[in-house]
């Protein structure tokens, strides 16, 4: 299997974290967060991106507008944005083996956890809290 990206997988991050979940208790809610350490001009540069889409609003997260803290040992994620705070908890699920790109080939083993229990607590500056829960999946390499 060849990895069909213009860099042939050579720019795929050596380390990354990825979690997504959708179809929460509110069907119009979905969440995604990814953090990686790609190399830019040979130097590792940690980046992240993500979003939380609720029935009312979509929150976009990136280094220019928020701070991200991921602890894969305790299975907790904290996102601090200007007007909101997002606290995510998740668990291990069913492990599935996948292959990630390495030097143009899909040859690097990665474990993805599916059917994971995910809980999201959204707090805004006014003290309002919303809670979402559903299954999702995550990878940490």
mmCIF file of N, CA and C in Angstrom:
data_model
loop_
_atom_site.group_PDB
_atom_site.id
_atom_site.type_symbol
_atom_site.label_atom_id
_atom_site.label_comp_id
_atom_site.label_asym_id
_atom_site.label_seq_id
_atom_site.Cartn_x
_atom_site.Cartn_y
_atom_site.Cartn_z
ATOM 1 N N UNK A 1 0.840 -1.185 0.000
ATOM 2 C CA UNK A 1 0.000 0.000 0.000
ATOM 3 C C UNK A 1 0.879 1.240 0.000
ATOM 4 N N UNK A 2 0.674 2.106 -0.960
ATOM 5 C CA UNK A 2 1.412 3.364 -1.007
ATOM 6 C C UNK A 2 0.586 4.472 -0.388
ATOM 7 N N UNK A 3 1.257 5.392 0.272
ATOM 8 C CA UNK A 3 0.619 6.562 0.874
ATOM 9 C C UNK A 3 0.640 7.663 -0.171
ATOM 10 N N UNK A 4 -0.522 8.096 -0.640
ATOM 11 C CA UNK A 4 -0.608 9.009 -1.776
ATOM 12 C C UNK A 4 -0.752 10.465 -1.350
ATOM 13 N N UNK A 5 0.236 10.980 -0.672
ATOM 14 C CA UNK A 5 0.309 12.395 -0.331
ATOM 15 C C UNK A 5 1.517 12.926 -1.071
ATOM 16 N N UNK A 6 1.543 14.229 -1.355
ATOM 17 C CA UNK A 6 2.638 14.776 -2.151
ATOM 18 C C UNK A 6 4.002 14.552 -1.508
ATOM 19 N N UNK A 7 4.061 14.460 -0.185
ATOM 20 C CA UNK A 7 5.344 14.235 0.483
ATOM 21 C C UNK A 7 5.610 12.748 0.709
ATOM 22 N N UNK A 8 4.706 11.884 0.251
ATOM 23 C CA UNK A 8 4.843 10.436 0.420
ATOM 24 C C UNK A 8 4.987 10.039 1.876
ATOM 25 N N UNK A 9 4.356 10.795 2.776
ATOM 26 C CA UNK A 9 4.378 10.457 4.185
ATOM 27 C C UNK A 9 5.605 10.938 4.925
ATOM 28 N N UNK A 10 6.539 11.592 4.235
ATOM 29 C CA UNK A 10 7.759 12.054 4.897
ATOM 30 C C UNK A 10 7.499 13.205 5.857
ATOM 31 N N UNK A 11 6.385 13.925 5.701
ATOM 32 C CA UNK A 11 6.075 15.022 6.613
ATOM 33 C C UNK A 11 5.023 14.620 7.638
ATOM 34 N N UNK A 12 4.616 13.355 7.640
ATOM 35 C CA UNK A 12 3.657 12.891 8.636
ATOM 36 C C UNK A 12 4.305 13.016 10.009
ATOM 37 N N UNK A 13 3.595 13.564 10.998
ATOM 38 C CA UNK A 13 4.220 13.803 12.314
ATOM 39 C C UNK A 13 4.766 12.528 12.957
ATOM 40 N N UNK A 14 5.941 12.639 13.569
ATOM 41 C CA UNK A 14 6.506 11.516 14.326
ATOM 42 C C UNK A 14 5.628 11.213 15.533
ATOM 43 N N UNK A 15 5.059 12.253 16.129
ATOM 44 C CA UNK A 15 4.177 12.110 17.284
ATOM 45 C C UNK A 15 2.879 12.834 16.970
ATOM 46 N N UNK A 16 1.772 12.207 17.321
ATOM 47 C CA UNK A 16 0.493 12.874 17.133
ATOM 48 C C UNK A 16 -0.542 12.318 18.092
ATOM 49 N N UNK A 17 -1.627 13.093 18.247
ATOM 50 C CA UNK A 17 -2.774 12.691 19.048
ATOM 51 C C UNK A 17 -4.001 13.078 18.246
ATOM 52 N N UNK A 18 -5.017 12.235 18.237
ATOM 53 C CA UNK A 18 -6.196 12.489 17.426
ATOM 54 C C UNK A 18 -7.408 11.887 18.117
ATOM 55 N N UNK A 19 -8.486 12.654 18.258
ATOM 56 C CA UNK A 19 -9.730 12.158 18.836
ATOM 57 C C UNK A 19 -10.890 12.791 18.087
ATOM 58 N N UNK A 20 -11.887 11.971 17.743
ATOM 59 C CA UNK A 20 -13.109 12.533 17.174
ATOM 60 C C UNK A 20 -14.312 11.778 17.695
ATOM 61 N N UNK A 21 -15.404 12.485 17.769
ATOM 62 C CA UNK A 21 -16.658 11.887 18.231
ATOM 63 C C UNK A 21 -17.813 12.675 17.622
ATOM 64 N N UNK A 22 -18.906 11.981 17.346
ATOM 65 C CA UNK A 22 -20.087 12.628 16.789
ATOM 66 C C UNK A 22 -21.320 11.861 17.243
ATOM 67 N N UNK A 23 -22.486 12.333 16.850
ATOM 68 C CA UNK A 23 -23.763 11.724 17.243
ATOM 69 C C UNK A 23 -23.911 11.677 18.760
ATOM 70 N N UNK A 24 -23.616 12.796 19.414
ATOM 71 C CA UNK A 24 -23.757 12.880 20.862
ATOM 72 C C UNK A 24 -25.229 12.806 21.246
ATOM 73 N N UNK A 25 -25.511 12.994 22.556
ATOM 74 C CA UNK A 25 -26.893 12.995 23.012
ATOM 75 C C UNK A 25 -27.714 14.075 22.299
ATOM 76 N N UNK A 26 -27.041 15.056 21.738
ATOM 77 C CA UNK A 26 -27.651 16.027 20.842
ATOM 78 C C UNK A 26 -27.109 15.699 19.453
ATOM 79 N N UNK A 27 -27.950 15.225 18.549
ATOM 80 C CA UNK A 27 -27.488 14.695 17.261
ATOM 81 C C UNK A 27 -26.678 15.669 16.422
ATOM 82 N N UNK A 28 -26.830 16.950 16.641
ATOM 83 C CA UNK A 28 -26.116 17.933 15.833
ATOM 84 C C UNK A 28 -24.793 18.335 16.456
ATOM 85 N N UNK A 29 -24.265 17.537 17.357
ATOM 86 C CA UNK A 29 -23.015 17.852 18.040
ATOM 87 C C UNK A 29 -21.901 16.934 17.556
ATOM 88 N N UNK A 30 -20.732 17.522 17.295
ATOM 89 C CA UNK A 30 -19.557 16.722 16.951
ATOM 90 C C UNK A 30 -18.312 17.422 17.491
ATOM 91 N N UNK A 31 -17.260 16.641 17.683
ATOM 92 C CA UNK A 31 -16.022 17.149 18.274
ATOM 93 C C UNK A 31 -14.842 16.498 17.587
ATOM 94 N N UNK A 32 -13.787 17.292 17.407
ATOM 95 C CA UNK A 32 -12.551 16.787 16.814
ATOM 96 C C UNK A 32 -11.392 17.577 17.401
ATOM 97 N N UNK A 33 -10.312 16.880 17.733
ATOM 98 C CA UNK A 33 -9.076 17.556 18.135
ATOM 99 C C UNK A 33 -7.905 16.723 17.634
ATOM 100 N N UNK A 34 -6.906 17.380 17.107
ATOM 101 C CA UNK A 34 -5.693 16.703 16.648
ATOM 102 C C UNK A 34 -4.497 17.551 17.040
ATOM 103 N N UNK A 35 -3.479 16.889 17.546
ATOM 104 C CA UNK A 35 -2.233 17.562 17.902
ATOM 105 C C UNK A 35 -1.103 16.735 17.308
ATOM 106 N N UNK A 36 -0.173 17.396 16.667
ATOM 107 C CA UNK A 36 0.944 16.684 16.057
ATOM 108 C C UNK A 36 2.218 17.488 16.145
ATOM 109 N N UNK A 37 3.308 16.810 15.883
ATOM 110 C CA UNK A 37 4.610 17.455 15.894
ATOM 111 C C UNK A 37 5.289 17.229 14.541
ATOM 112 N N UNK A 38 4.788 17.923 13.496
ATOM 113 C CA UNK A 38 5.460 17.800 12.203
ATOM 114 C C UNK A 38 6.782 18.570 12.215
ATOM 115 N N UNK A 39 7.609 18.272 11.266
ATOM 116 C CA UNK A 39 8.878 18.997 11.132
ATOM 117 C C UNK A 39 8.705 20.104 10.106
ATOM 118 N N UNK A 40 9.128 21.302 10.474
ATOM 119 C CA UNK A 40 9.127 22.435 9.559
ATOM 120 C C UNK A 40 10.565 22.876 9.393
ATOM 121 N N UNK A 41 11.096 22.725 8.199
ATOM 122 C CA UNK A 41 12.503 23.011 7.897
ATOM 123 C C UNK A 41 13.412 22.200 8.821
ATOM 124 N N UNK A 42 13.004 20.953 9.085
ATOM 125 C CA UNK A 42 13.801 20.040 9.890
ATOM 126 C C UNK A 42 13.624 20.170 11.390
ATOM 127 N N UNK A 43 12.840 21.162 11.830
ATOM 128 C CA UNK A 43 12.665 21.405 13.266
ATOM 129 C C UNK A 43 11.268 20.938 13.690
ATOM 130 N N UNK A 44 11.165 20.102 14.747
ATOM 131 C CA UNK A 44 9.840 19.688 15.218
ATOM 132 C C UNK A 44 9.043 20.897 15.712
ATOM 133 N N UNK A 45 7.787 20.973 15.311
ATOM 134 C CA UNK A 45 6.949 22.121 15.637
ATOM 135 C C UNK A 45 5.559 21.617 16.019
ATOM 136 N N UNK A 46 5.233 21.600 17.314
ATOM 137 C CA UNK A 46 3.951 21.071 17.771
ATOM 138 C C UNK A 46 2.814 22.019 17.383
ATOM 139 N N UNK A 47 1.780 21.460 16.763
ATOM 140 C CA UNK A 47 0.613 22.207 16.318
ATOM 141 C C UNK A 47 -0.651 21.461 16.723
ATOM 142 N N UNK A 48 -1.780 22.161 16.736
ATOM 143 C CA UNK A 48 -3.052 21.489 16.962
ATOM 144 C C UNK A 48 -4.159 22.212 16.230
ATOM 145 N N UNK A 49 -5.256 21.497 16.017
ATOM 146 C CA UNK A 49 -6.459 22.068 15.445
ATOM 147 C C UNK A 49 -7.640 21.244 15.916
ATOM 148 N N UNK A 50 -8.803 21.869 15.944
ATOM 149 C CA UNK A 50 -9.983 21.143 16.345
ATOM 150 C C UNK A 50 -11.221 22.003 16.310
ATOM 151 N N UNK A 51 -12.342 21.371 16.632
ATOM 152 C CA UNK A 51 -13.594 22.096 16.699
ATOM 153 C C UNK A 51 -14.572 21.371 17.619
ATOM 154 N N UNK A 52 -15.532 22.101 18.112
ATOM 155 C CA UNK A 52 -16.695 21.561 18.797
ATOM 156 C C UNK A 52 -17.899 22.213 18.147
ATOM 157 N N UNK A 53 -18.722 21.406 17.508
ATOM 158 C CA UNK A 53 -19.928 21.909 16.845
ATOM 159 C C UNK A 53 -21.128 21.469 17.664
ATOM 160 N N UNK A 54 -21.876 22.435 18.169
ATOM 161 C CA UNK A 54 -23.096 22.142 18.913
ATOM 162 C C UNK A 54 -24.284 22.620 18.074
ATOM 163 N N UNK A 55 -25.468 22.395 18.578
ATOM 164 C CA UNK A 55 -26.664 22.842 17.864
ATOM 165 C C UNK A 55 -26.700 24.365 17.768
ATOM 166 N N UNK A 56 -26.091 25.045 18.746
ATOM 167 C CA UNK A 56 -26.145 26.505 18.816
ATOM 168 C C UNK A 56 -24.958 27.195 18.144
ATOM 169 N N UNK A 57 -23.775 26.582 18.208
ATOM 170 C CA UNK A 57 -22.565 27.299 17.802
ATOM 171 C C UNK A 57 -21.460 26.325 17.416
ATOM 172 N N UNK A 58 -20.510 26.826 16.623
ATOM 173 C CA UNK A 58 -19.319 26.056 16.282
ATOM 174 C C UNK A 58 -18.110 26.785 16.846
ATOM 175 N N UNK A 59 -17.294 26.074 17.622
ATOM 176 C CA UNK A 59 -16.073 26.620 18.216
ATOM 177 C C UNK A 59 -14.892 26.022 17.462
ATOM 178 N N UNK A 60 -14.000 26.874 16.991
ATOM 179 C CA UNK A 60 -12.809 26.442 16.268
ATOM 180 C C UNK A 60 -11.607 26.669 17.180
ATOM 181 N N UNK A 61 -10.728 25.657 17.278
ATOM 182 C CA UNK A 61 -9.556 25.747 18.153
ATOM 183 C C UNK A 61 -8.273 25.602 17.342
ATOM 184 N N UNK A 62 -7.331 26.503 17.578
ATOM 185 C CA UNK A 62 -5.998 26.449 16.986
ATOM 186 C C UNK A 62 -5.067 27.288 17.869
ATOM 187 N N UNK A 63 -3.760 27.193 17.658
ATOM 188 C CA UNK A 63 -2.815 27.874 18.570
ATOM 189 C C UNK A 63 -2.996 29.381 18.685
ATOM 190 N N UNK A 64 -3.591 30.036 17.702
ATOM 191 C CA UNK A 64 -3.746 31.490 17.769
ATOM 192 C C UNK A 64 -4.914 31.926 18.647
ATOM 193 N N UNK A 65 -5.861 31.008 18.941
ATOM 194 C CA UNK A 65 -7.022 31.444 19.722
ATOM 195 C C UNK A 65 -7.281 30.613 20.975
ATOM 196 N N UNK A 66 -6.458 29.616 21.237
ATOM 197 C CA UNK A 66 -6.731 28.759 22.396
ATOM 198 C C UNK A 66 -5.481 28.028 22.857
ATOM 199 N N UNK A 67 -5.575 27.485 24.063
ATOM 200 C CA UNK A 67 -4.505 26.673 24.631
ATOM 201 C C UNK A 67 -5.037 25.260 24.814
ATOM 202 N N UNK A 68 -4.179 24.280 24.559
ATOM 203 C CA UNK A 68 -4.577 22.879 24.601
ATOM 204 C C UNK A 68 -3.682 22.113 25.559
ATOM 205 N N UNK A 69 -4.296 21.303 26.413
ATOM 206 C CA UNK A 69 -3.552 20.406 27.301
ATOM 207 C C UNK A 69 -4.167 19.011 27.165
ATOM 208 N N UNK A 70 -3.353 18.052 26.742
ATOM 209 C CA UNK A 70 -3.800 16.671 26.589
ATOM 210 C C UNK A 70 -2.990 15.799 27.533
ATOM 211 N N UNK A 71 -3.676 14.967 28.305
ATOM 212 C CA UNK A 71 -2.998 14.000 29.160
ATOM 213 C C UNK A 71 -3.515 12.608 28.787
ATOM 214 N N UNK A 72 -2.739 11.880 27.996
ATOM 215 C CA UNK A 72 -3.190 10.567 27.537
ATOM 216 C C UNK A 72 -3.186 9.534 28.660
ATOM 217 N N UNK A 73 -2.429 9.781 29.740
ATOM 218 C CA UNK A 73 -2.448 8.846 30.872
ATOM 219 C C UNK A 73 -3.781 8.904 31.617
ATOM 220 N N UNK A 74 -4.289 10.110 31.885
ATOM 221 C CA UNK A 74 -5.558 10.250 32.614
ATOM 222 C C UNK A 74 -6.751 10.337 31.669
ATOM 223 N N UNK A 75 -6.494 10.368 30.354
ATOM 224 C CA UNK A 75 -7.548 10.440 29.330
ATOM 225 C C UNK A 75 -8.383 11.713 29.491
ATOM 226 N N UNK A 76 -7.689 12.849 29.603
ATOM 227 C CA UNK A 76 -8.361 14.138 29.751
ATOM 228 C C UNK A 76 -7.760 15.159 28.798
ATOM 229 N N UNK A 77 -8.626 16.010 28.282
ATOM 230 C CA UNK A 77 -8.224 17.101 27.394
ATOM 231 C C UNK A 77 -8.843 18.374 27.934
ATOM 232 N N UNK A 78 -8.059 19.441 27.955
ATOM 233 C CA UNK A 78 -8.575 20.740 28.366
ATOM 234 C C UNK A 78 -8.232 21.751 27.280
ATOM 235 N N UNK A 79 -9.245 22.477 26.838
ATOM 236 C CA UNK A 79 -9.060 23.523 25.842
ATOM 237 C C UNK A 79 -9.548 24.831 26.459
ATOM 238 N N UNK A 80 -8.668 25.796 26.505
ATOM 239 C CA UNK A 80 -9.005 27.117 27.058
ATOM 240 C C UNK A 80 -9.007 28.109 25.906
ATOM 241 N N UNK A 81 -10.179 28.594 25.559
ATOM 242 C CA UNK A 81 -10.314 29.611 24.524
ATOM 243 C C UNK A 81 -10.700 30.924 25.206
ATOM 244 N N UNK A 82 -10.816 31.968 24.416
ATOM 245 C CA UNK A 82 -11.076 33.291 24.976
ATOM 246 C C UNK A 82 -12.370 33.336 25.794
ATOM 247 N N UNK A 83 -13.453 32.798 25.256
ATOM 248 C CA UNK A 83 -14.750 32.886 25.921
ATOM 249 C C UNK A 83 -15.273 31.552 26.414
ATOM 250 N N UNK A 84 -14.552 30.477 26.161
ATOM 251 C CA UNK A 84 -15.044 29.152 26.535
ATOM 252 C C UNK A 84 -13.930 28.265 27.067
ATOM 253 N N UNK A 85 -14.347 27.276 27.826
ATOM 254 C CA UNK A 85 -13.443 26.236 28.293
ATOM 255 C C UNK A 85 -14.108 24.899 27.967
ATOM 256 N N UNK A 86 -13.344 23.982 27.401
ATOM 257 C CA UNK A 86 -13.861 22.671 27.039
ATOM 258 C C UNK A 86 -13.064 21.626 27.801
ATOM 259 N N UNK A 87 -13.762 20.780 28.542
ATOM 260 C CA UNK A 87 -13.130 19.693 29.282
ATOM 261 C C UNK A 87 -13.638 18.380 28.692
ATOM 262 N N UNK A 88 -12.723 17.540 28.258
ATOM 263 C CA UNK A 88 -13.075 16.284 27.606
ATOM 264 C C UNK A 88 -12.495 15.135 28.421
ATOM 265 N N UNK A 89 -13.295 14.112 28.640
ATOM 266 C CA UNK A 89 -12.819 12.871 29.241
ATOM 267 C C UNK A 89 -13.171 11.745 28.282
ATOM 268 N N UNK A 90 -12.331 10.730 28.242
ATOM 269 C CA UNK A 90 -12.587 9.599 27.361
ATOM 270 C C UNK A 90 -11.963 8.358 27.971
ATOM 271 N N UNK A 91 -12.272 7.218 27.411
ATOM 272 C CA UNK A 91 -11.755 5.956 27.936
ATOM 273 C C UNK A 91 -11.118 5.161 26.806
ATOM 274 N N UNK A 92 -10.446 4.082 27.165
ATOM 275 C CA UNK A 92 -9.985 3.158 26.136
ATOM 276 C C UNK A 92 -11.202 2.442 25.569
ATOM 277 N N UNK A 93 -11.083 1.978 24.361
ATOM 278 C CA UNK A 93 -12.168 1.256 23.724
ATOM 279 C C UNK A 93 -11.636 -0.037 23.134
ATOM 280 N N UNK A 94 -12.207 -0.435 22.032
ATOM 281 C CA UNK A 94 -11.765 -1.624 21.319
ATOM 282 C C UNK A 94 -10.556 -1.247 20.469
ATOM 283 N N UNK A 95 -9.369 -1.841 20.723
ATOM 284 C CA UNK A 95 -8.193 -1.483 19.925
ATOM 285 C C UNK A 95 -8.220 -2.146 18.543
ATOM 286 N N UNK A 96 -7.886 -1.357 17.532
ATOM 287 C CA UNK A 96 -7.802 -1.832 16.153
ATOM 288 C C UNK A 96 -6.438 -1.411 15.607
ATOM 289 N N UNK A 97 -5.736 -2.317 14.954
ATOM 290 C CA UNK A 97 -4.429 -2.005 14.386
ATOM 291 C C UNK A 97 -4.587 -1.359 13.009
ATOM 292 N N UNK A 98 -3.888 -0.239 12.823
ATOM 293 C CA UNK A 98 -3.854 0.478 11.547
ATOM 294 C C UNK A 98 -2.408 0.659 11.124
ATOM 295 N N UNK A 99 -2.206 1.068 9.882
ATOM 296 C CA UNK A 99 -0.870 1.381 9.401
ATOM 297 C C UNK A 99 -0.804 2.855 9.031
ATOM 298 N N UNK A 100 0.223 3.541 9.516
ATOM 299 C CA UNK A 100 0.457 4.951 9.211
ATOM 300 C C UNK A 100 1.607 5.038 8.209
ATOM 301 N N UNK A 101 1.723 6.173 7.524
ATOM 302 C CA UNK A 101 2.772 6.302 6.513
ATOM 303 C C UNK A 101 4.173 6.420 7.111
ATOM 304 N N UNK A 102 5.130 5.799 6.425
ATOM 305 C CA UNK A 102 6.547 5.928 6.768
ATOM 306 C C UNK A 102 7.337 5.764 5.480
ATOM 307 N N UNK A 103 8.023 6.832 5.074
ATOM 308 C CA UNK A 103 8.846 6.835 3.867
ATOM 309 C C UNK A 103 8.100 6.292 2.654
ATOM 310 N N UNK A 104 6.868 6.785 2.457
ATOM 311 C CA UNK A 104 6.111 6.442 1.265
ATOM 312 C C UNK A 104 5.313 5.160 1.341
ATOM 313 N N UNK A 105 5.453 4.410 2.390
ATOM 314 C CA UNK A 105 4.723 3.158 2.543
ATOM 315 C C UNK A 105 3.831 3.229 3.781
ATOM 316 N N UNK A 106 2.683 2.580 3.718
ATOM 317 C CA UNK A 106 1.843 2.442 4.904
ATOM 318 C C UNK A 106 2.377 1.262 5.698
ATOM 319 N N UNK A 107 3.371 1.543 6.551
ATOM 320 C CA UNK A 107 4.081 0.454 7.232
ATOM 321 C C UNK A 107 4.270 0.670 8.728
ATOM 322 N N UNK A 108 3.912 1.853 9.242
ATOM 323 C CA UNK A 108 4.117 2.143 10.656
ATOM 324 C C UNK A 108 2.877 1.732 11.453
ATOM 325 N N UNK A 109 2.988 0.778 12.393
ATOM 326 C CA UNK A 109 1.799 0.317 13.123
ATOM 327 C C UNK A 109 1.281 1.365 14.113
ATOM 328 N N UNK A 110 -0.038 1.541 14.132
ATOM 329 C CA UNK A 110 -0.718 2.467 15.023
ATOM 330 C C UNK A 110 -1.957 1.757 15.567
ATOM 331 N N UNK A 111 -2.295 2.014 16.823
ATOM 332 C CA UNK A 111 -3.504 1.439 17.407
ATOM 333 C C UNK A 111 -4.550 2.542 17.547
ATOM 334 N N UNK A 112 -5.736 2.298 16.993
ATOM 335 C CA UNK A 112 -6.860 3.209 17.171
ATOM 336 C C UNK A 112 -7.850 2.543 18.113
ATOM 337 N N UNK A 113 -8.379 3.319 19.040
ATOM 338 C CA UNK A 113 -9.406 2.819 19.964
ATOM 339 C C UNK A 113 -10.760 3.286 19.461
ATOM 340 N N UNK A 114 -11.678 2.351 19.201
ATOM 341 C CA UNK A 114 -13.020 2.689 18.743
ATOM 342 C C UNK A 114 -14.030 2.326 19.826
ATOM 343 N N UNK A 115 -15.248 2.795 19.669
ATOM 344 C CA UNK A 115 -16.306 2.598 20.672
ATOM 345 C C UNK A 115 -15.873 3.118 22.043
ATOM 346 N N UNK A 116 -15.284 4.294 22.022
ATOM 347 C CA UNK A 116 -14.777 4.944 23.228
ATOM 348 C C UNK A 116 -15.883 5.815 23.819
ATOM 349 N N UNK A 117 -16.004 5.811 25.119
ATOM 350 C CA UNK A 117 -16.931 6.695 25.798
ATOM 351 C C UNK A 117 -16.286 8.076 25.913
ATOM 352 N N UNK A 118 -16.949 9.106 25.388
ATOM 353 C CA UNK A 118 -16.424 10.475 25.397
ATOM 354 C C UNK A 118 -17.431 11.382 26.091
ATOM 355 N N UNK A 119 -16.943 12.193 27.026
ATOM 356 C CA UNK A 119 -17.778 13.201 27.677
ATOM 357 C C UNK A 119 -17.166 14.567 27.478
ATOM 358 N N UNK A 120 -17.992 15.547 27.162
ATOM 359 C CA UNK A 120 -17.509 16.911 26.919
ATOM 360 C C UNK A 120 -18.312 17.881 27.769
ATOM 361 N N UNK A 121 -17.595 18.666 28.567
ATOM 362 C CA UNK A 121 -18.209 19.724 29.361
ATOM 363 C C UNK A 121 -17.774 21.054 28.757
ATOM 364 N N UNK A 122 -18.729 21.849 28.336
ATOM 365 C CA UNK A 122 -18.473 23.151 27.735
ATOM 366 C C UNK A 122 -18.912 24.220 28.722
ATOM 367 N N UNK A 123 -17.980 25.097 29.086
ATOM 368 C CA UNK A 123 -18.294 26.199 30.002
ATOM 369 C C UNK A 123 -18.029 27.511 29.281
ATOM 370 N N UNK A 124 -18.938 28.475 29.449
ATOM 371 C CA UNK A 124 -18.662 29.794 28.889
ATOM 372 C C UNK A 124 -18.415 30.797 30.010
ATOM 373 N N UNK A 125 -18.064 32.010 29.656
ATOM 374 C CA UNK A 125 -17.699 33.032 30.649
ATOM 375 C C UNK A 125 -18.845 33.391 31.583
ATOM 376 N N UNK A 126 -20.086 33.197 31.143
ATOM 377 C CA UNK A 126 -21.239 33.521 31.978
ATOM 378 C C UNK A 126 -21.527 32.429 32.997
ATOM 379 N N UNK A 127 -20.740 31.367 32.972
ATOM 380 C CA UNK A 127 -20.923 30.286 33.926
ATOM 381 C C UNK A 127 -21.882 29.208 33.449
ATOM 382 N N UNK A 128 -22.390 29.348 32.239
ATOM 383 C CA UNK A 128 -23.293 28.339 31.686
ATOM 384 C C UNK A 128 -22.491 27.096 31.313
ATOM 385 N N UNK A 129 -23.054 25.936 31.621
ATOM 386 C CA UNK A 129 -22.390 24.679 31.298
ATOM 387 C C UNK A 129 -23.306 23.817 30.451
ATOM 388 N N UNK A 130 -22.727 23.144 29.489
ATOM 389 C CA UNK A 130 -23.439 22.173 28.665
ATOM 390 C C UNK A 130 -22.625 20.898 28.668
ATOM 391 N N UNK A 131 -23.306 19.760 28.645
ATOM 392 C CA UNK A 131 -22.601 18.482 28.687
ATOM 393 C C UNK A 131 -23.063 17.605 27.534
ATOM 394 N N UNK A 132 -22.112 16.959 26.880
ATOM 395 C CA UNK A 132 -22.389 16.061 25.766
ATOM 396 C C UNK A 132 -21.671 14.741 26.025
ATOM 397 N N UNK A 133 -22.297 13.641 25.646
ATOM 398 C CA UNK A 133 -21.631 12.351 25.817
ATOM 399 C C UNK A 133 -22.034 11.406 24.689
ATOM 400 N N UNK A 134 -21.065 10.620 24.255
ATOM 401 C CA UNK A 134 -21.314 9.619 23.212
ATOM 402 C C UNK A 134 -20.029 8.848 22.959
ATOM 403 N N UNK A 135 -20.093 7.920 22.048
ATOM 404 C CA UNK A 135 -18.909 7.133 21.691
ATOM 405 C C UNK A 135 -18.094 7.859 20.625
ATOM 406 N N UNK A 136 -16.803 7.585 20.614
ATOM 407 C CA UNK A 136 -15.918 8.171 19.616
ATOM 408 C C UNK A 136 -14.737 7.249 19.400
ATOM 409 N N UNK A 137 -13.642 7.789 18.866
ATOM 410 C CA UNK A 137 -12.432 7.001 18.695
ATOM 411 C C UNK A 137 -11.219 7.910 18.847
ATOM 412 N N UNK A 138 -10.075 7.316 19.198
ATOM 413 C CA UNK A 138 -8.866 8.107 19.400
ATOM 414 C C UNK A 138 -7.629 7.304 19.036
ATOM 415 N N UNK A 139 -6.568 8.021 18.708
ATOM 416 C CA UNK A 139 -5.243 7.457 18.450
ATOM 417 C C UNK A 139 -4.214 8.322 19.137
ATOM 418 N N UNK A 140 -3.167 7.691 19.621
ATOM 419 C CA UNK A 140 -2.039 8.413 20.204
ATOM 420 C C UNK A 140 -0.793 7.658 19.793
ATOM 421 N N UNK A 141 0.093 8.315 19.064
ATOM 422 C CA UNK A 141 1.303 7.670 18.575
ATOM 423 C C UNK A 141 2.517 8.395 19.100
#
